[in-house]
PDB file of C-alpha atoms in Angstrom:
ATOM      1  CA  UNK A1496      22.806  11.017   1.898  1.00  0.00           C
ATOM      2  CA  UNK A1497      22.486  11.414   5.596  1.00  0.00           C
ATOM      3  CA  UNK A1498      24.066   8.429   7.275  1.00  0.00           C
ATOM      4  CA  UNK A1499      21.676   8.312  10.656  1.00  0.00           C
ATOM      5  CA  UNK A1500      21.506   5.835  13.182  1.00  0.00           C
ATOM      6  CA  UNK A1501      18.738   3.160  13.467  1.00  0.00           C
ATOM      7  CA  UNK A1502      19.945   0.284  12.055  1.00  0.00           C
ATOM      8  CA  UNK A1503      19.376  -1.640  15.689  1.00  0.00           C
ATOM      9  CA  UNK A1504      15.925  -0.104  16.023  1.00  0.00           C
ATOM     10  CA  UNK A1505      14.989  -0.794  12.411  1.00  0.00           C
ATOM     11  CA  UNK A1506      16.144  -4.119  12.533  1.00  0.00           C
ATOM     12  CA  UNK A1507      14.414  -4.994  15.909  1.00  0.00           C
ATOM     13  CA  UNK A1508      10.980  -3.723  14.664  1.00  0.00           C
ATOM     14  CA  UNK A1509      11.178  -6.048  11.222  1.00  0.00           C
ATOM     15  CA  UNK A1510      11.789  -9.069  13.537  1.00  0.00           C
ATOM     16  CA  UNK A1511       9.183  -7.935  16.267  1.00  0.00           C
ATOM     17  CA  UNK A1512       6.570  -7.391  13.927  1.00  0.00           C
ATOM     18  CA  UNK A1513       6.776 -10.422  11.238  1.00  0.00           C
ATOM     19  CA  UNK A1514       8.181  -7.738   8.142  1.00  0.00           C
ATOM     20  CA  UNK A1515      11.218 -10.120   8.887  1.00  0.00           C
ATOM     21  CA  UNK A1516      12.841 -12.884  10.355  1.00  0.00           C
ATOM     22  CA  UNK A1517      10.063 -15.965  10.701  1.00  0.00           C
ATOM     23  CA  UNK A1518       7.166 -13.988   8.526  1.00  0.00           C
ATOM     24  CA  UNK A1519       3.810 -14.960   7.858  1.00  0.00           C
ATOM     25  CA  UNK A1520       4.398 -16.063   4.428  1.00  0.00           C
ATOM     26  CA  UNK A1521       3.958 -19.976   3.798  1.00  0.00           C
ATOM     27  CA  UNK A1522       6.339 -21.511   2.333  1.00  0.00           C
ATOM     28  CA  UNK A1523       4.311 -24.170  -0.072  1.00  0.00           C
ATOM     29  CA  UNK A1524       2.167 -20.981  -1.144  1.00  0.00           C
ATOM     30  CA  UNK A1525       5.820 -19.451  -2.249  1.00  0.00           C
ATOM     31  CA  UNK A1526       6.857 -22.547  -3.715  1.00  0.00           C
ATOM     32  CA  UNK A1527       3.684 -22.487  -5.416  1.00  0.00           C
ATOM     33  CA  UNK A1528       4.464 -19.337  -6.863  1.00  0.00           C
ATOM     34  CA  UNK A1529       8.240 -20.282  -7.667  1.00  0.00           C
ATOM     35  CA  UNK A1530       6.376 -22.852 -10.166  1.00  0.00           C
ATOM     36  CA  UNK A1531       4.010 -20.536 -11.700  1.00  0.00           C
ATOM     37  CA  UNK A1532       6.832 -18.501 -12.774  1.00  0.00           C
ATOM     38  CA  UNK A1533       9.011 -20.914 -13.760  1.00  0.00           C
ATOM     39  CA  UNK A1534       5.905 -22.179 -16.490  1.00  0.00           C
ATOM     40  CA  UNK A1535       5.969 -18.082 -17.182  1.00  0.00           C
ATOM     41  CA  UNK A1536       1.704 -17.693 -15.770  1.00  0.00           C
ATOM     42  CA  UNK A1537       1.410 -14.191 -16.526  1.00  0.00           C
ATOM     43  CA  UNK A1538      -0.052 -13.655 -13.044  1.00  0.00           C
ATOM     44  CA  UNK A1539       3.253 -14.293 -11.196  1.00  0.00           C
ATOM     45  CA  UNK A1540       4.706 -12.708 -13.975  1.00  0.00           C
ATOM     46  CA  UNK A1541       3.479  -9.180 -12.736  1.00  0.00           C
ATOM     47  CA  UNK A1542       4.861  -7.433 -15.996  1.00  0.00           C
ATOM     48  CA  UNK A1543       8.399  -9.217 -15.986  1.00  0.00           C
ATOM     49  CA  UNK A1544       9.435 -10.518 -19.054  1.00  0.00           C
ATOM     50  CA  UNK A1545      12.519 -13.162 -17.965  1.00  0.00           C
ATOM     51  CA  UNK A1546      15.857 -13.108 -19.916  1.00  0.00           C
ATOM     52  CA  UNK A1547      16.874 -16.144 -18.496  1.00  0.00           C
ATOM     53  CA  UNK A1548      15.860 -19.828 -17.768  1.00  0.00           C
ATOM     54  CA  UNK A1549      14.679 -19.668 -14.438  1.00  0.00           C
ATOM     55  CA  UNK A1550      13.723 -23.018 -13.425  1.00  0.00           C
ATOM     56  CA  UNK A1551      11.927 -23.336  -9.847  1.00  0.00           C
ATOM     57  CA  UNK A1552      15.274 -24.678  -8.431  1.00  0.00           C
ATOM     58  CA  UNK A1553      17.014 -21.428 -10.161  1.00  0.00           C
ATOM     59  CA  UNK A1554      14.260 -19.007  -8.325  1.00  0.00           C
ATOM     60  CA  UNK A1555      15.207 -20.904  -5.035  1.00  0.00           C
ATOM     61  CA  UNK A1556      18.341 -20.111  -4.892  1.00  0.00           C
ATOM     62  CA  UNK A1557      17.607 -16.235  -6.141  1.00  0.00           C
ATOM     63  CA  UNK A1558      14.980 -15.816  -3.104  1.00  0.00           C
ATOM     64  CA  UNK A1559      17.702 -17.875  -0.385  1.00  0.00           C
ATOM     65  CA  UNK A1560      20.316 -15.567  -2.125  1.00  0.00           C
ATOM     66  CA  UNK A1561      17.712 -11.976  -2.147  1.00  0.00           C
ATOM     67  CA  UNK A1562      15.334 -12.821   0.737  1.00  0.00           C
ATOM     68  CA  UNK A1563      16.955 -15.602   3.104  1.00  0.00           C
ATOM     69  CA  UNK A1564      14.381 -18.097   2.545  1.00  0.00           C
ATOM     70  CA  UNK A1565      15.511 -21.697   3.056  1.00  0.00           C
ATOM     71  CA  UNK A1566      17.704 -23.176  -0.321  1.00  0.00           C
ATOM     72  CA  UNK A1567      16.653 -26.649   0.389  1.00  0.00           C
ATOM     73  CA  UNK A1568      14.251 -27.667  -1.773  1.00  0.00           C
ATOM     74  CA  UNK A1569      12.764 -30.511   0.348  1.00  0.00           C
ATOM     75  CA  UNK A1570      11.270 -27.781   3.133  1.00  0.00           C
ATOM     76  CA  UNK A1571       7.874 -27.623   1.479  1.00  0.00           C
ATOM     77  CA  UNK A1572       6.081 -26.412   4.401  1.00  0.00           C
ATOM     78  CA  UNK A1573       5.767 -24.037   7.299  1.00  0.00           C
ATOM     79  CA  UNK A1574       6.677 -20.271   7.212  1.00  0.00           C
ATOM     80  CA  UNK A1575       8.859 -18.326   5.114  1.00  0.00           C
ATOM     81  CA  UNK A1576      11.987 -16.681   6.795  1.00  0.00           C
ATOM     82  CA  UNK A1577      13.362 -13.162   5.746  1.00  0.00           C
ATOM     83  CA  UNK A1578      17.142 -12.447   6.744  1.00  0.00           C
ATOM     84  CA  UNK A1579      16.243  -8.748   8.623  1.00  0.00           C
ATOM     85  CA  UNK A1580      20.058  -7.595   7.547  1.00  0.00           C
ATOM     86  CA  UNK A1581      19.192  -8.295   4.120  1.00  0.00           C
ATOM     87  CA  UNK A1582      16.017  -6.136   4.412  1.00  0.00           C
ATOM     88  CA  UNK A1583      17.837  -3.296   6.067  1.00  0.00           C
ATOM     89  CA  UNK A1584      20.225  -3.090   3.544  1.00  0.00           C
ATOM     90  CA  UNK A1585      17.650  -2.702   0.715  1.00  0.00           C
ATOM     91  CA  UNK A1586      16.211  -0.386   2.470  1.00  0.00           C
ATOM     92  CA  UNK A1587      19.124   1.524   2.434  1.00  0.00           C
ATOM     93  CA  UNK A1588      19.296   1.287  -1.289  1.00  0.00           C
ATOM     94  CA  UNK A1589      15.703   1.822  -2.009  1.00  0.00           C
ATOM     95  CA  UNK A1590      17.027   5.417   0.422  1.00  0.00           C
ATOM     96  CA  UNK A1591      19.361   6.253  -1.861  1.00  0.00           C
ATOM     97  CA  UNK A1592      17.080   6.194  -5.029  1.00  0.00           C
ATOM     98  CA  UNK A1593      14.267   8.778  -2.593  1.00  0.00           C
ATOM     99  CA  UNK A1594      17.780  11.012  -1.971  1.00  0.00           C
ATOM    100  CA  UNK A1595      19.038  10.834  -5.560  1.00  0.00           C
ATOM    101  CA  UNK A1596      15.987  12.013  -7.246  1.00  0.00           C
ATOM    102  CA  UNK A1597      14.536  14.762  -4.191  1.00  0.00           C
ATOM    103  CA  UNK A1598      17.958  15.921  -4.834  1.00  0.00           C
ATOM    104  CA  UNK A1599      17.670  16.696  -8.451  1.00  0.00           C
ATOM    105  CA  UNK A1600      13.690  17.952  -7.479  1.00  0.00           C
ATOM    106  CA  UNK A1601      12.682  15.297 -10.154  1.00  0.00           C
ATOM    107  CA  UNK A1602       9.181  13.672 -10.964  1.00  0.00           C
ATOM    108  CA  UNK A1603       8.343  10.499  -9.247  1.00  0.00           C
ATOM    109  CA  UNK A1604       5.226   8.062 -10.153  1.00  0.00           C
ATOM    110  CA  UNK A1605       4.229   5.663  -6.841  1.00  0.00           C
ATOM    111  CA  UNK A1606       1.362   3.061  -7.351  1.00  0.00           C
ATOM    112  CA  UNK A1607       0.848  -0.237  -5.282  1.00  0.00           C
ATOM    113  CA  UNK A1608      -1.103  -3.184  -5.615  1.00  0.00           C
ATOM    114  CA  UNK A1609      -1.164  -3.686  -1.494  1.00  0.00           C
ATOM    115  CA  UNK A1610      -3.581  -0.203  -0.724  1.00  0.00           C
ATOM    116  CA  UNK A1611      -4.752  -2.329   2.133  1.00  0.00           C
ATOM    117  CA  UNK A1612      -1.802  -2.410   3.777  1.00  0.00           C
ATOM    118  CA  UNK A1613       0.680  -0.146   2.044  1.00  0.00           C
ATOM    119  CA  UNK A1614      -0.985   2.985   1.215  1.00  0.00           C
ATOM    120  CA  UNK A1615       0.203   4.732   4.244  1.00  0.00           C
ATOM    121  CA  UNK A1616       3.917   3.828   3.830  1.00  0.00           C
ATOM    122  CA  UNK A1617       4.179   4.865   0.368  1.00  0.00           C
ATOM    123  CA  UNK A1618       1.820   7.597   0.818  1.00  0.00           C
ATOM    124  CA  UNK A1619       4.288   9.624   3.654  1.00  0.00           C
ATOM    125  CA  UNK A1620       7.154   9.078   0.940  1.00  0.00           C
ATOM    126  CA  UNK A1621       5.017  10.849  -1.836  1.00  0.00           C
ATOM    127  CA  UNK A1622       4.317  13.693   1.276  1.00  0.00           C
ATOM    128  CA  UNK A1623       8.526  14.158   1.699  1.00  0.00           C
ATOM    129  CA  UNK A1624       8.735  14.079  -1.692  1.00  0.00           C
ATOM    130  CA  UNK A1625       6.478  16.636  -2.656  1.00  0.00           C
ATOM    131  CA  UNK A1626       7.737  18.872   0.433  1.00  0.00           C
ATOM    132  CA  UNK A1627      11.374  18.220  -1.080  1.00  0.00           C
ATOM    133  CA  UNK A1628      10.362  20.103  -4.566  1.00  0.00           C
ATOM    134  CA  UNK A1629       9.676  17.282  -6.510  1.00  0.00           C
ATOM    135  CA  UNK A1630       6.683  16.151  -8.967  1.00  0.00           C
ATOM    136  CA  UNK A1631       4.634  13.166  -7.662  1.00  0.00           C
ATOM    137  CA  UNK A1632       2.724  12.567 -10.873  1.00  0.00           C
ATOM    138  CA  UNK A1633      -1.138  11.360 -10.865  1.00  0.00           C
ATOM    139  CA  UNK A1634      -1.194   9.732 -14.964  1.00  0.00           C
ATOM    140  CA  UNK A1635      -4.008   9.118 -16.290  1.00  0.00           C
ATOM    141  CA  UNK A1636      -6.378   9.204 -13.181  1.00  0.00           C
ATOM    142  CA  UNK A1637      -9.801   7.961 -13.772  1.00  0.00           C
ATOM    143  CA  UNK A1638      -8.795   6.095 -16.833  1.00  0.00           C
ATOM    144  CA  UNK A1639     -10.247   2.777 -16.981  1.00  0.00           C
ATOM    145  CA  UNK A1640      -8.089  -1.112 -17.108  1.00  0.00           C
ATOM    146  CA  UNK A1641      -9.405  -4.333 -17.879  1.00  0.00           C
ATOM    147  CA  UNK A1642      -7.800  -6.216 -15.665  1.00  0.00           C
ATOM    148  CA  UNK A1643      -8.358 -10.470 -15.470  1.00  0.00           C
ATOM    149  CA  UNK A1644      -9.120 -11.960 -11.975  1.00  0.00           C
ATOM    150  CA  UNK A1645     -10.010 -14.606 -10.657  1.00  0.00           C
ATOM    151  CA  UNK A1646     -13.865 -13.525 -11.028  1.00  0.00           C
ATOM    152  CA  UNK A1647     -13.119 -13.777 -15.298  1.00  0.00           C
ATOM    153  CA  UNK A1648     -11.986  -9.939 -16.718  1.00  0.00           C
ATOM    154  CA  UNK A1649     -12.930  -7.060 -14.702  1.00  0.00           C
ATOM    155  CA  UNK A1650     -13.259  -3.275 -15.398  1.00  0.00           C
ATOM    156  CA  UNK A1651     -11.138  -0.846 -12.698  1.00  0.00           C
ATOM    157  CA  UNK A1652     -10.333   2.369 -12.691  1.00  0.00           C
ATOM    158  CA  UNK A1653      -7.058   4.428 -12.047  1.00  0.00           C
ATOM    159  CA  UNK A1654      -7.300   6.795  -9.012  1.00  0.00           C
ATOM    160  CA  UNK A1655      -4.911   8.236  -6.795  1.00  0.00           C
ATOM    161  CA  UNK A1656      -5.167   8.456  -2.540  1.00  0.00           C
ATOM    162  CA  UNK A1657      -2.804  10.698  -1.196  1.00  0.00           C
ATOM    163  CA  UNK A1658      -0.463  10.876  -4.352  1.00  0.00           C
ATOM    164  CA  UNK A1659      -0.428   7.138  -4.667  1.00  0.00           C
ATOM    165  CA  UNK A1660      -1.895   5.455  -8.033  1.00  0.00           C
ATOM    166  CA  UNK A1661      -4.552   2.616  -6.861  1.00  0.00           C
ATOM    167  CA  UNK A1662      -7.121   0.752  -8.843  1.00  0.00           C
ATOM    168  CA  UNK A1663     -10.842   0.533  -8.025  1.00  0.00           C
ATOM    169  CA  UNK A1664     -13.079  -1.842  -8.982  1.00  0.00           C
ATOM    170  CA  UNK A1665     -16.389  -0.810 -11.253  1.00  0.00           C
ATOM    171  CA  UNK A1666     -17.338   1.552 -13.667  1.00  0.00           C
ATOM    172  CA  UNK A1667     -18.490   5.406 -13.965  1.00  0.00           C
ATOM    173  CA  UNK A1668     -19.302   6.831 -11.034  1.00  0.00           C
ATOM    174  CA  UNK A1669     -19.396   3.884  -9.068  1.00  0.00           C
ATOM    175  CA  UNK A1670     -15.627   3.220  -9.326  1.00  0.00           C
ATOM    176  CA  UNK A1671     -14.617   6.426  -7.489  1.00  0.00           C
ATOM    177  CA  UNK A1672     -16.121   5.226  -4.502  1.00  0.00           C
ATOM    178  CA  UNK A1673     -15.117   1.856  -4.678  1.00  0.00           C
ATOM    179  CA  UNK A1674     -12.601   0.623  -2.269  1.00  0.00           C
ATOM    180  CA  UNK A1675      -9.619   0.210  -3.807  1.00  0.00           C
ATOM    181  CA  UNK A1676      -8.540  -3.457  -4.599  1.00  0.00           C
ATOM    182  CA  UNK A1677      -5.250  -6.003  -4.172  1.00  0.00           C
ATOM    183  CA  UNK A1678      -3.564  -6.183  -7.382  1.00  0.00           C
ATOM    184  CA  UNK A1679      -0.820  -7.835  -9.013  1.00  0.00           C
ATOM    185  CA  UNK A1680      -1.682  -6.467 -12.722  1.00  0.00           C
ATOM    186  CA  UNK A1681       1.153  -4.038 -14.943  1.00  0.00           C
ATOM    187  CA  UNK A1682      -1.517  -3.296 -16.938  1.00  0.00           C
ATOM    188  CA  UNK A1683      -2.502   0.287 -14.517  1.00  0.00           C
ATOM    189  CA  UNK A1684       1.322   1.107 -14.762  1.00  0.00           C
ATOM    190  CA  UNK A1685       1.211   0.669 -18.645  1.00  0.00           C
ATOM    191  CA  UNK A1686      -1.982   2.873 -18.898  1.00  0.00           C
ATOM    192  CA  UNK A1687      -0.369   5.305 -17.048  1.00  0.00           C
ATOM    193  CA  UNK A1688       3.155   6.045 -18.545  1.00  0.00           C
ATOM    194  CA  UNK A1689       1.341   4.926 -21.928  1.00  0.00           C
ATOM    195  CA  UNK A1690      -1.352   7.752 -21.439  1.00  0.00           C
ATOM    196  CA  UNK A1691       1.390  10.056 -20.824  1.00  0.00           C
ATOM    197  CA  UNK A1692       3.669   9.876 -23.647  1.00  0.00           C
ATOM    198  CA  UNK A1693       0.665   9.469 -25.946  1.00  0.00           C
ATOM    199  CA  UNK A1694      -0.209  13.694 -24.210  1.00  0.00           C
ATOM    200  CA  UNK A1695       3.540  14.780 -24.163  1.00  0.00           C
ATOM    201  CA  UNK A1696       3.225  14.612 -20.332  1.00  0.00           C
ATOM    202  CA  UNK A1697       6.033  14.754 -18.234  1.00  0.00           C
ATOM    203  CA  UNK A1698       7.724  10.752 -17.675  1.00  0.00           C
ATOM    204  CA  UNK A1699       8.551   9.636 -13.684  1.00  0.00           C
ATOM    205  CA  UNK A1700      12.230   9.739 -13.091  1.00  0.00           C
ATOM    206  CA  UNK A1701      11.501   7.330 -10.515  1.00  0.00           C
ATOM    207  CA  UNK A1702       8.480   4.631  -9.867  1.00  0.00           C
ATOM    208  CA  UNK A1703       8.251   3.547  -6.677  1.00  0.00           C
ATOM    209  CA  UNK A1704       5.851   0.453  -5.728  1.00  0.00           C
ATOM    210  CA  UNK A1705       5.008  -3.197  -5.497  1.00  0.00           C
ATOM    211  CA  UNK A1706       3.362  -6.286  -7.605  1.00  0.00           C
ATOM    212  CA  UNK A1707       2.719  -5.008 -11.106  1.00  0.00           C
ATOM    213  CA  UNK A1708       3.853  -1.366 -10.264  1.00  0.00           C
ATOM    214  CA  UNK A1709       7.487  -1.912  -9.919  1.00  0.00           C
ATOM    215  CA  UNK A1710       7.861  -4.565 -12.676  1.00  0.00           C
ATOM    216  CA  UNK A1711       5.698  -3.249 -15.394  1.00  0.00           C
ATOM    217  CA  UNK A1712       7.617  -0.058 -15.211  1.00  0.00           C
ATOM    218  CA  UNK A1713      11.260  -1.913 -14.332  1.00  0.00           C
ATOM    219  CA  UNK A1714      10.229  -3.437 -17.467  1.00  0.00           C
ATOM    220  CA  UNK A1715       9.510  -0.661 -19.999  1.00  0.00           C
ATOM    221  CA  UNK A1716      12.990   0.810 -18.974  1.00  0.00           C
ATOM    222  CA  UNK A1717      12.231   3.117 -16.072  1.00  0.00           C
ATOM    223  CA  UNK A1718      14.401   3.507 -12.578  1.00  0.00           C
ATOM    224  CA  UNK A1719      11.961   0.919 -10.252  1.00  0.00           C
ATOM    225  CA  UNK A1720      12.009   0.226  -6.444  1.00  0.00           C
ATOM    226  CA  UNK A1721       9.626  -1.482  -4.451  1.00  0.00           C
ATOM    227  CA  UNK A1722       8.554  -4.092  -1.767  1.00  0.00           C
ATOM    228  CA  UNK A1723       8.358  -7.627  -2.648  1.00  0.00           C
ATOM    229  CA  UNK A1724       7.308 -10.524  -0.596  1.00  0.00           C
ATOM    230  CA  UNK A1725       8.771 -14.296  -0.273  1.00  0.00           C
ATOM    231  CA  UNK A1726       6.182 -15.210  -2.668  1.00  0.00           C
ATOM    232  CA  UNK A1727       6.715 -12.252  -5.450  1.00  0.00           C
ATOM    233  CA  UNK A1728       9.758 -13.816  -7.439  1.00  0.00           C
ATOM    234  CA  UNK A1729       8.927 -11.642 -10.203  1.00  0.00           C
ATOM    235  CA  UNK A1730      10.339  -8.733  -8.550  1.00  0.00           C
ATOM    236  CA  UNK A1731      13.463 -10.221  -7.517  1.00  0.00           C
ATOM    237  CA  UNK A1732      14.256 -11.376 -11.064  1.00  0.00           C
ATOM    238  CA  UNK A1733      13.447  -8.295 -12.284  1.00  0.00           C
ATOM    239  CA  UNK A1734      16.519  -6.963  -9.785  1.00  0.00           C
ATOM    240  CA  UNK A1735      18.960 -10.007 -10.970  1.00  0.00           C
ATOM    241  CA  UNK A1736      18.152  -9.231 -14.423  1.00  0.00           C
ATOM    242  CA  UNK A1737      18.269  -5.577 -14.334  1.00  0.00           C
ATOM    243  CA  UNK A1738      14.785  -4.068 -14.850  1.00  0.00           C
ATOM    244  CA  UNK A1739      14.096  -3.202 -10.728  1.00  0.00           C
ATOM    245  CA  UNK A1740      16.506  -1.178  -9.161  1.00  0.00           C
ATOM    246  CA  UNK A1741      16.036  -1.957  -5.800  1.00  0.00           C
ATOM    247  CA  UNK A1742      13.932  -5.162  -4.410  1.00  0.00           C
ATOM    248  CA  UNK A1743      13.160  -4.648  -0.615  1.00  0.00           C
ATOM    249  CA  UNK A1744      12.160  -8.013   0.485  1.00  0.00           C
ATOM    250  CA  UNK A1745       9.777  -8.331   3.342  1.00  0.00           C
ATOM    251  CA  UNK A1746       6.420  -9.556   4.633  1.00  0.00           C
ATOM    252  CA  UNK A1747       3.332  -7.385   2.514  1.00  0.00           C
ATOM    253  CA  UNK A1748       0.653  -8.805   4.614  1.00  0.00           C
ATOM    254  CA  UNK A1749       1.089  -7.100   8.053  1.00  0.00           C
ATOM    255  CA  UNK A1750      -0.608  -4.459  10.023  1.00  0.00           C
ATOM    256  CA  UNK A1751      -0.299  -1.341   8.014  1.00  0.00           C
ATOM    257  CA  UNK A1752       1.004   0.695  10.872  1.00  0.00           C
ATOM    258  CA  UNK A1753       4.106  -1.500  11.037  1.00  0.00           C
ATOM    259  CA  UNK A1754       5.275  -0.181   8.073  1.00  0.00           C
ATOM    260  CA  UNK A1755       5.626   3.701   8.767  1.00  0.00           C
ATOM    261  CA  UNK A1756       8.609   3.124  10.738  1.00  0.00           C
ATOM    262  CA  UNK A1757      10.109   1.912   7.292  1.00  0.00           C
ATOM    263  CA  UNK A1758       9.240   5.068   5.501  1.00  0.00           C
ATOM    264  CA  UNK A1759      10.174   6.981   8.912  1.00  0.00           C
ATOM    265  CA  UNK A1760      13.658   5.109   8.275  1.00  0.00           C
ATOM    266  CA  UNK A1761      13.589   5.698   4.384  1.00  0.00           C
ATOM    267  CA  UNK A1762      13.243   9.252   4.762  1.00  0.00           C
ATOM    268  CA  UNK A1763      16.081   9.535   7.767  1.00  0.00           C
ATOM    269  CA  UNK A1764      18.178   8.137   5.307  1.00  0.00           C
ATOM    270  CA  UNK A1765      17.371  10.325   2.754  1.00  0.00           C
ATOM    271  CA  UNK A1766      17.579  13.490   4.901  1.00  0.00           C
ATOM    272  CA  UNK A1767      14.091  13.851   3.662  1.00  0.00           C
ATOM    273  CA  UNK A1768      12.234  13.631   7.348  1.00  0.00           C
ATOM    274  CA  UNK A1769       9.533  16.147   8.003  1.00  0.00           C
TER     275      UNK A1769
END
């Protein structure tokens, strides 16, 4: 792996832009979420299915101990804070995964749940890895997921911008012009791989995403790495417990520009830069 510098720079943009540091993230909607999972709703869940206890003060302490947020359990309000070194330094993880398998030229699934704002980070990492020889994989596109919201259950469809696996809303023709919609589902990740084995397909060596993307997969036994915000405990118990690889924590809600100096970083790191 090429060791590069950049760790002031990349440091100094998470902070100046809100991916770290004080983020935009409130802290009673995480706590919120902290208490969802700990009563095991299947939307926080995102595809996780917890080993262990994990009470809300248990999840605390994972996302002070993962993310930086505050351990005390009576600051209930305000905004979230993400330690930038600890963000850095999954980011140099999650750049070690992208090396290992460019490397061996291997097959790689990315989907997210954030196509709003993440698209065009993961979508330059599916462009280095291509260029680098391997497979980015589009399973199962147009297939179609019922998917419950909070509209009552919903028909999308898989599609894929750019090499990265989204879900539209609708159905027929409609969906592939829909724009594509926030998610926190595993179902799309479990149509996917599940459509592939079922047509002796090739499997991803790697899946790289977010939300339901990195946990459904992390879950059914494949290497997973992805982003995860303050108030996405699923994905950092997935990491403590084994099924994610790599848990980047940061703020998922920013500008989408301020994230391609992140995969600019990523694929520095990687010796994968274009």
């Amino acid at each position: 792996m090429c060791r590069v510098g950049g760790y002031g720079g990349i440091r100094g943009h998470l902070v100046a832009v809100g991916l770290a540091g004080v983020v935009g993230s409130g802290r009673e909607k995480s706590l919120g979420r902290y208490r969802a999972f700990a009563a095991r709703d299947p939307r926080v869940l995102m595809g996780v299915e917890p080993q262990g206890a994990w009470g809300v003060g248990e999840l605390l302490a994972l996302m002070a101990e993962k993310c930086g947020v505050s351990a005390d359990p009576r600051c209930v309000s305000g905004h979230d804070v993400i330690d930038p070194d600890r963000t850095v330094a999954a980011l140099d993880a999650f750049a070690e995964r992208v090396a290992a398998v460019a490397q061996r030229g291997g097959s790689v699934l990315i989907g997210t749940g954030h196509p709003d704002r993440l698209l065009g980070f993961y979508g330059r990492l599916a462009d280095a890895l291509s260029a680098a020889g391997c497979t980015v994989l589009t399973l199962a596109q147009g297939r179609s997921v019922d998917i419950t919201t909070r509209f009552g259950l919903r028909t999308h469809h898989l599609d894929y911008v750019r090499g990265v696996a989204v879900v539209r809303e609708g159905d027929g023709e409609r969906a592939g012009c829909a724009t594509p919609v926030h998610s926190h589902s595993p179902l799309p990740v479990r149509v996917a791989l599940g459509a592939a084995a079922a047509e002796g397909r090739p499997l991803p060596d790697l899946v790289i995403g977010d939300h339901g993307w990195v946990c459904g997969a992390g879950q059914l036994g494949f290497e997973a790495i992805g982003l995860a915000d303050t108030d996405d405990p699923a994905v950092f118990v997935g990491q403590a417990e084994g099924a994610v690889a790599v848990a980047v924590p940061l703020d998922d809600g920013v500008c989408p520009d301020h994230y391609l100096p992140l995969a600019r970083y990523v694929l520095n790191r990687a010796c994968l830069s274009q």
